[in-house]
Amino acid sequence: MNRIILYIFFLLLPAVCRAQYKMTAQEYIDTYKYMAVRSMKEFGIPASITLAQGLLESGNGGSRLAVEGNNHFGIKCKGSWTGAKIYHDDDAKGECFRKYRNAEQSYRDHSKFLTESPRYAALFKLDATDYKGWAYGLKAAGYATNPKYPQLLIDIIERNRLYQLDRPAGAGGLLSRRANRREAKAELNEPLKPKHAVERNNGVRYIVSQEGESFASVAAQYHMPVKRLLKINDLKSAFPLPAGTALYVEPKRARSSSARSHTIASGESYHSVAQQYGIKLKKLQKMNPIIRRFPPRVGQELRLR
């Protein structure tokens, strides 16, 4: 890609970062509905129920368990869990919860959790479109202690029309609202396949975001937590992602392969320079200790290797 265009992408990236961004319900649905449909096809759990539980338990993906542990369903360790763990206050202080590598692993484990436990066996005798039966059945089987849990799930499903996911077309019902229906069908057939043309800068892969994407949807396509995507790009928090934003999808390098130094221009930041050359911000700081003490100034020269 033209280096000038690339420079503009990375220069503007931090300018829109203001505060921690929480996904909307629709963004969560758009990001994770394919996982719910896949779980339905493999395990027989209504996709509407799985997605509604994910929305409710994770707070639209914004809970600490979801952000730091990729745990979207609040599943606790229990005695049989041998994987990674995260500790969080729930019914008691510092309870043990399961920690996953990515959200997809969480969705799959949630399905296995329900299918492998005898207490939920009666639910699988229900029709796949009986989301109300599943909602009340989960409560009766002891999945949640909140007496309003069934109605909370039903309200989420009906408010967002998630029952469309349980029909033969799967996620196609929700996707049909997009202008390009052919593209929507192709996307359904190959869920979570990255849609971007992958470019390289300093030998590091990066993509340019498309209309309607969020940090969560990009992270899901590349099977990584949002937290890791932010870390790779030296960002501390997510924000509404504008179309045309360049994001690295693998760790940047320790030094530039294309230039020895860079002279700060008007409007540039240390972060934008690190992004422009595909260098980790900490490595840029190590090569230029002044970065830690003073803000950037026009004409200032920075070492890049």
GROMACS .gro file of C-alpha atoms in nm:
model
  305
    1MET     CA    1   0.000   0.000   0.000
    2ASN     CA    2   0.115   0.353  -0.068
    3ARG     CA    3   0.331   0.462   0.228
    4ILE     CA    4   0.165   0.804   0.247
    5ILE     CA    5  -0.181   0.647   0.286
    6LEU     CA    6  -0.043   0.405   0.543
    7TYR     CA    7   0.107   0.697   0.734
    8ILE     CA    8  -0.232   0.873   0.746
    9PHE     CA    9  -0.404   0.558   0.875
   10PHE     CA   10  -0.165   0.517   1.165
   11LEU     CA   11  -0.148   0.888   1.242
   12LEU     CA   12  -0.525   0.913   1.288
   13LEU     CA   13  -0.569   0.588   1.482
   14PRO     CA   14  -0.507   0.723   1.835
   15ALA     CA   15  -0.694   1.047   1.771
   16VAL     CA   16  -1.034   0.879   1.805
   17CYS     CA   17  -0.939   0.685   2.118
   18ARG     CA   18  -1.106   0.861   2.410
   19ALA     CA   19  -1.247   0.614   2.660
   20GLN     CA   20  -1.321   0.246   2.712
   21TYR     CA   21  -1.577   0.142   2.451
   22LYS     CA   22  -1.848  -0.108   2.536
   23MET     CA   23  -2.005  -0.312   2.260
   24THR     CA   24  -2.373  -0.264   2.187
   25ALA     CA   25  -2.604  -0.565   2.185
   26GLN     CA   26  -2.617  -0.551   1.804
   27GLU     CA   27  -2.237  -0.548   1.775
   28TYR     CA   28  -2.218  -0.849   2.004
   29ILE     CA   29  -2.480  -1.031   1.798
   30ASP     CA   30  -2.303  -0.951   1.470
   31THR     CA   31  -1.973  -1.074   1.613
   32TYR     CA   32  -2.079  -1.399   1.781
   33LYS     CA   33  -2.396  -1.520   1.606
   34TYR     CA   34  -2.198  -1.758   1.383
   35MET     CA   35  -2.052  -1.931   1.688
   36ALA     CA   36  -2.403  -1.977   1.828
   37VAL     CA   37  -2.530  -2.123   1.498
   38ARG     CA   38  -2.234  -2.360   1.475
   39SER     CA   39  -2.301  -2.478   1.830
   40MET     CA   40  -2.666  -2.539   1.742
   41LYS     CA   41  -2.573  -2.752   1.440
   42GLU     CA   42  -2.317  -2.955   1.635
   43PHE     CA   43  -2.477  -2.986   1.978
   44GLY     CA   44  -2.849  -2.918   1.927
   45ILE     CA   45  -2.876  -2.615   2.156
   46PRO     CA   46  -3.092  -2.336   2.008
   47ALA     CA   47  -2.865  -2.063   1.878
   48SER     CA   48  -3.102  -1.802   2.020
   49ILE     CA   49  -3.053  -1.941   2.371
   50THR     CA   50  -2.674  -1.960   2.340
   51LEU     CA   51  -2.646  -1.606   2.209
   52ALA     CA   52  -2.894  -1.465   2.462
   53GLN     CA   53  -2.698  -1.629   2.744
   54GLY     CA   54  -2.376  -1.483   2.606
   55LEU     CA   55  -2.530  -1.135   2.590
   56LEU     CA   56  -2.671  -1.159   2.941
   57GLU     CA   57  -2.383  -1.331   3.120
   58SER     CA   58  -2.107  -1.121   2.960
   59GLY     CA   59  -2.283  -0.784   2.958
   60ASN     CA   60  -2.251  -0.757   2.578
   61GLY     CA   61  -1.894  -0.887   2.603
   62GLY     CA   62  -1.790  -0.612   2.846
   63SER     CA   63  -1.763  -0.807   3.172
   64ARG     CA   64  -1.424  -0.865   3.331
   65LEU     CA   65  -1.461  -1.241   3.280
   66ALA     CA   66  -1.526  -1.190   2.907
   67VAL     CA   67  -1.257  -0.927   2.850
   68GLU     CA   68  -0.976  -1.084   3.056
   69GLY     CA   69  -1.076  -1.450   3.049
   70ASN     CA   70  -1.282  -1.487   2.728
   71ASN     CA   71  -1.547  -1.645   2.953
   72HIS     CA   72  -1.880  -1.534   2.803
   73PHE     CA   73  -2.105  -1.761   3.010
   74GLY     CA   74  -1.975  -1.728   3.365
   75ILE     CA   75  -1.884  -2.097   3.385
   76LYS     CA   76  -1.696  -2.175   3.705
   77CYS     CA   77  -1.398  -2.408   3.730
   78LYS     CA   78  -1.565  -2.692   3.922
   79GLY     CA   79  -1.362  -2.997   4.012
   80SER     CA   80  -1.308  -3.133   3.661
   81TRP     CA   81  -1.153  -2.819   3.507
   82THR     CA   82  -0.779  -2.848   3.434
   83GLY     CA   83  -0.738  -2.546   3.205
   84ALA     CA   84  -0.644  -2.184   3.276
   85LYS     CA   85  -0.828  -2.000   3.553
   86ILE     CA   86  -0.938  -1.649   3.643
   87TYR     CA   87  -1.060  -1.544   3.988
   88HIS     CA   88  -1.360  -1.316   4.034
   89ASP     CA   89  -1.604  -1.220   4.310
   90ASP     CA   90  -1.945  -1.376   4.250
   91ASP     CA   91  -2.158  -1.560   4.507
   92ALA     CA   92  -1.842  -1.567   4.717
   93LYS     CA   93  -1.520  -1.366   4.708
   94GLY     CA   94  -1.246  -1.477   4.469
   95GLU     CA   95  -1.431  -1.764   4.302
   96CYS     CA   96  -1.257  -1.968   4.033
   97PHE     CA   97  -1.381  -1.930   3.675
   98ARG     CA   98  -1.266  -2.097   3.354
   99LYS     CA   99  -1.034  -1.895   3.132
  100TYR     CA  100  -1.015  -1.948   2.755
  101ARG     CA  101  -0.777  -1.860   2.474
  102ASN     CA  102  -1.057  -1.700   2.272
  103ALA     CA  103  -1.434  -1.652   2.264
  104GLU     CA  104  -1.484  -1.944   2.026
  105GLN     CA  105  -1.337  -2.180   2.284
  106SER     CA  106  -1.577  -2.035   2.542
  107TYR     CA  107  -1.880  -2.093   2.317
  108ARG     CA  108  -1.778  -2.452   2.249
  109ASP     CA  109  -1.714  -2.527   2.616
  110HIS     CA  110  -2.054  -2.383   2.705
  111SER     CA  111  -2.220  -2.627   2.464
  112LYS     CA  112  -2.019  -2.920   2.602
  113PHE     CA  113  -2.102  -2.811   2.955
  114LEU     CA  114  -2.474  -2.843   2.878
  115THR     CA  115  -2.457  -3.162   2.671
  116GLU     CA  116  -2.228  -3.356   2.907
  117SER     CA  117  -2.419  -3.282   3.229
  118PRO     CA  118  -2.712  -3.519   3.307
  119ARG     CA  119  -2.901  -3.237   3.479
  120TYR     CA  120  -2.967  -3.072   3.140
  121ALA     CA  121  -3.057  -3.393   2.951
  122ALA     CA  122  -3.431  -3.319   2.949
  123LEU     CA  123  -3.374  -2.997   2.756
  124PHE     CA  124  -3.252  -3.185   2.449
  125LYS     CA  125  -3.593  -3.348   2.414
  126LEU     CA  126  -3.743  -3.006   2.337
  127ASP     CA  127  -3.792  -2.877   1.984
  128ALA     CA  128  -3.494  -2.677   1.857
  129THR     CA  129  -3.720  -2.374   1.807
  130ASP     CA  130  -3.869  -2.388   2.159
  131TYR     CA  131  -3.654  -2.113   2.308
  132LYS     CA  132  -3.909  -2.046   2.584
  133GLY     CA  133  -3.897  -2.409   2.692
  134TRP     CA  134  -3.518  -2.394   2.698
  135ALA     CA  135  -3.518  -2.070   2.897
  136TYR     CA  136  -3.742  -2.211   3.171
  137GLY     CA  137  -3.569  -2.549   3.153
  138LEU     CA  138  -3.228  -2.396   3.223
  139LYS     CA  139  -3.363  -2.228   3.534
  140ALA     CA  140  -3.535  -2.548   3.651
  141ALA     CA  141  -3.211  -2.744   3.604
  142GLY     CA  142  -3.021  -2.497   3.822
  143TYR     CA  143  -2.820  -2.306   3.563
  144ALA     CA  144  -2.900  -1.974   3.734
  145THR     CA  145  -3.032  -1.867   4.074
  146ASN     CA  146  -3.208  -1.551   3.954
  147PRO     CA  147  -3.584  -1.627   3.950
  148LYS     CA  148  -3.623  -1.387   3.655
  149TYR     CA  149  -3.355  -1.564   3.447
  150PRO     CA  150  -3.597  -1.730   3.198
  151GLN     CA  151  -3.779  -1.406   3.125
  152LEU     CA  152  -3.452  -1.217   3.090
  153LEU     CA  153  -3.341  -1.461   2.818
  154ILE     CA  154  -3.679  -1.451   2.645
  155ASP     CA  155  -3.682  -1.070   2.645
  156ILE     CA  156  -3.335  -1.060   2.487
  157ILE     CA  157  -3.434  -1.315   2.223
  158GLU     CA  158  -3.756  -1.140   2.127
  159ARG     CA  159  -3.617  -0.787   2.140
  160ASN     CA  160  -3.335  -0.881   1.902
  161ARG     CA  161  -3.533  -1.138   1.698
  162LEU     CA  162  -3.275  -1.404   1.782
  163TYR     CA  163  -3.536  -1.677   1.723
  164GLN     CA  164  -3.452  -1.631   1.354
  165LEU     CA  165  -3.121  -1.803   1.426
  166ASP     CA  166  -3.302  -2.126   1.519
  167ARG     CA  167  -3.460  -2.166   1.175
  168PRO     CA  168  -3.298  -2.365   0.890
  169ALA     CA  169  -3.146  -2.049   0.740
  170GLY     CA  170  -2.954  -1.994   1.063
  171ALA     CA  171  -2.784  -1.656   1.076
  172GLY     CA  172  -2.916  -1.580   0.728
  173GLY     CA  173  -3.233  -1.431   0.872
  174LEU     CA  174  -3.043  -1.164   1.059
  175LEU     CA  175  -2.797  -1.107   0.777
  176SER     CA  176  -3.072  -1.045   0.523
  177ARG     CA  177  -3.105  -0.684   0.635
  178ARG     CA  178  -2.773  -0.603   0.471
  179ALA     CA  179  -2.780  -0.441   0.130
  180ASN     CA  180  -2.564  -0.704  -0.037
  181ARG     CA  181  -2.748  -1.031   0.021
  182ARG     CA  182  -2.517  -1.240  -0.193
  183GLU     CA  183  -2.223  -1.134   0.018
  184ALA     CA  184  -2.423  -1.211   0.331
  185LYS     CA  185  -2.490  -1.568   0.216
  186ALA     CA  186  -2.125  -1.622   0.135
  187GLU     CA  187  -2.033  -1.491   0.477
  188LEU     CA  188  -2.277  -1.736   0.636
  189ASN     CA  189  -2.126  -2.033   0.453
  190GLU     CA  190  -1.779  -1.951   0.577
  191PRO     CA  191  -1.828  -1.799   0.924
  192LEU     CA  192  -1.548  -1.599   1.081
  193LYS     CA  193  -1.327  -1.620   0.773
  194PRO     CA  194  -1.130  -1.293   0.757
  195LYS     CA  195  -1.267  -1.062   0.488
  196HIS     CA  196  -0.969  -0.830   0.465
  197ALA     CA  197  -0.688  -0.804   0.216
  198VAL     CA  198  -0.386  -0.861   0.440
  199GLU     CA  199  -0.100  -0.617   0.384
  200ARG     CA  200   0.249  -0.610   0.535
  201ASN     CA  201   0.448  -0.328   0.687
  202ASN     CA  202   0.797  -0.393   0.828
  203GLY     CA  203   0.721  -0.760   0.767
  204VAL     CA  204   0.416  -0.746   0.997
  205ARG     CA  205   0.065  -0.827   0.879
  206TYR     CA  206  -0.205  -0.561   0.911
  207ILE     CA  207  -0.559  -0.511   0.782
  208VAL     CA  208  -0.780  -0.211   0.711
  209SER     CA  209  -1.117  -0.217   0.889
  210GLN     CA  210  -1.440  -0.221   0.690
  211GLU     CA  211  -1.771  -0.044   0.744
  212GLY     CA  212  -1.961  -0.172   1.048
  213GLU     CA  213  -1.669  -0.353   1.209
  214SER     CA  214  -1.560  -0.320   1.570
  215PHE     CA  215  -1.246  -0.424   1.757
  216ALA     CA  216  -1.440  -0.727   1.880
  217SER     CA  217  -1.543  -0.840   1.531
  218VAL     CA  218  -1.188  -0.800   1.396
  219ALA     CA  219  -1.046  -0.987   1.696
  220ALA     CA  220  -1.297  -1.269   1.647
  221GLN     CA  221  -1.203  -1.309   1.281
  222TYR     CA  222  -0.839  -1.355   1.377
  223HIS     CA  223  -0.921  -1.576   1.677
  224MET     CA  224  -0.775  -1.353   1.946
  225PRO     CA  225  -0.911  -1.165   2.248
  226VAL     CA  226  -0.989  -0.796   2.203
  227LYS     CA  227  -0.731  -0.729   2.473
  228ARG     CA  228  -0.457  -0.886   2.259
  229LEU     CA  229  -0.558  -0.691   1.946
  230LEU     CA  230  -0.535  -0.370   2.147
  231LYS     CA  231  -0.198  -0.469   2.295
  232ILE     CA  232  -0.055  -0.549   1.951
  233ASN     CA  233  -0.150  -0.197   1.839
  234ASP     CA  234  -0.026  -0.030   2.161
  235LEU     CA  235  -0.379   0.078   2.259
  236LYS     CA  236  -0.513   0.071   2.614
  237SER     CA  237  -0.883   0.078   2.533
  238ALA     CA  238  -1.123   0.011   2.248
  239PHE     CA  239  -1.338   0.274   2.079
  240PRO     CA  240  -1.588   0.291   1.791
  241LEU     CA  241  -1.379   0.168   1.500
  242PRO     CA  242  -1.399   0.389   1.189
  243ALA     CA  243  -1.388   0.220   0.849
  244GLY     CA  244  -1.044   0.253   0.692
  245THR     CA  245  -0.848   0.209   1.016
  246ALA     CA  246  -0.526   0.009   0.982
  247LEU     CA  247  -0.472  -0.251   1.254
  248TYR     CA  248  -0.184  -0.495   1.299
  249VAL     CA  249  -0.297  -0.854   1.356
  250GLU     CA  250   0.037  -0.988   1.478
  251PRO     CA  251   0.309  -0.842   1.703
  252LYS     CA  252   0.515  -0.558   1.563
  253ARG     CA  253   0.895  -0.566   1.536
  254ALA     CA  254   1.169  -0.427   1.761
  255ARG     CA  255   1.308  -0.198   1.490
  256SER     CA  256   1.238  -0.067   1.142
  257SER     CA  257   1.370  -0.245   0.834
  258SER     CA  258   1.306   0.051   0.604
  259ALA     CA  259   1.449   0.357   0.782
  260ARG     CA  260   1.710   0.447   1.040
  261SER     CA  261   1.538   0.755   1.178
  262HIS     CA  262   1.223   0.965   1.161
  263THR     CA  263   1.170   1.338   1.206
  264ILE     CA  264   0.853   1.432   1.392
  265ALA     CA  265   0.606   1.633   1.181
  266SER     CA  266   0.308   1.841   1.292
  267GLY     CA  267   0.027   1.631   1.440
  268GLU     CA  268   0.238   1.320   1.493
  269SER     CA  269   0.266   1.128   1.821
  270TYR     CA  270   0.513   0.869   1.940
  271HIS     CA  271   0.236   0.613   1.897
  272SER     CA  272   0.167   0.709   1.535
  273VAL     CA  273   0.539   0.682   1.453
  274ALA     CA  274   0.555   0.335   1.609
  275GLN     CA  275   0.251   0.231   1.407
  276GLN     CA  276   0.379   0.386   1.085
  277TYR     CA  277   0.700   0.181   1.094
  278GLY     CA  278   0.556  -0.136   1.251
  279ILE     CA  279   0.762  -0.096   1.569
  280LYS     CA  280   0.653  -0.178   1.922
  281LEU     CA  281   0.609   0.144   2.119
  282LYS     CA  282   0.816   0.008   2.409
  283LYS     CA  283   1.104  -0.066   2.171
  284LEU     CA  284   1.081   0.284   2.026
  285GLN     CA  285   1.095   0.421   2.381
  286LYS     CA  286   1.399   0.208   2.459
  287MET     CA  287   1.584   0.343   2.155
  288ASN     CA  288   1.477   0.699   2.243
  289PRO     CA  289   1.463   0.744   2.625
  290ILE     CA  290   1.348   1.106   2.582
  291ILE     CA  291   1.005   0.970   2.487
  292ARG     CA  292   0.934   0.880   2.850
  293ARG     CA  293   1.009   1.233   2.974
  294PHE     CA  294   0.884   1.479   2.713
  295PRO     CA  295   0.597   1.505   2.460
  296PRO     CA  296   0.687   1.500   2.088
  297ARG     CA  297   0.793   1.825   1.920
  298VAL     CA  298   0.811   1.915   1.552
  299GLY     CA  299   1.160   1.853   1.414
  300GLN     CA  300   1.254   1.602   1.682
  301GLU     CA  301   1.451   1.309   1.541
  302LEU     CA  302   1.382   0.954   1.656
  303ARG     CA  303   1.597   0.647   1.611
  304LEU     CA  304   1.416   0.356   1.447
  305ARG     CA  305   1.695   0.098   1.479
   0.00000   0.00000   0.00000
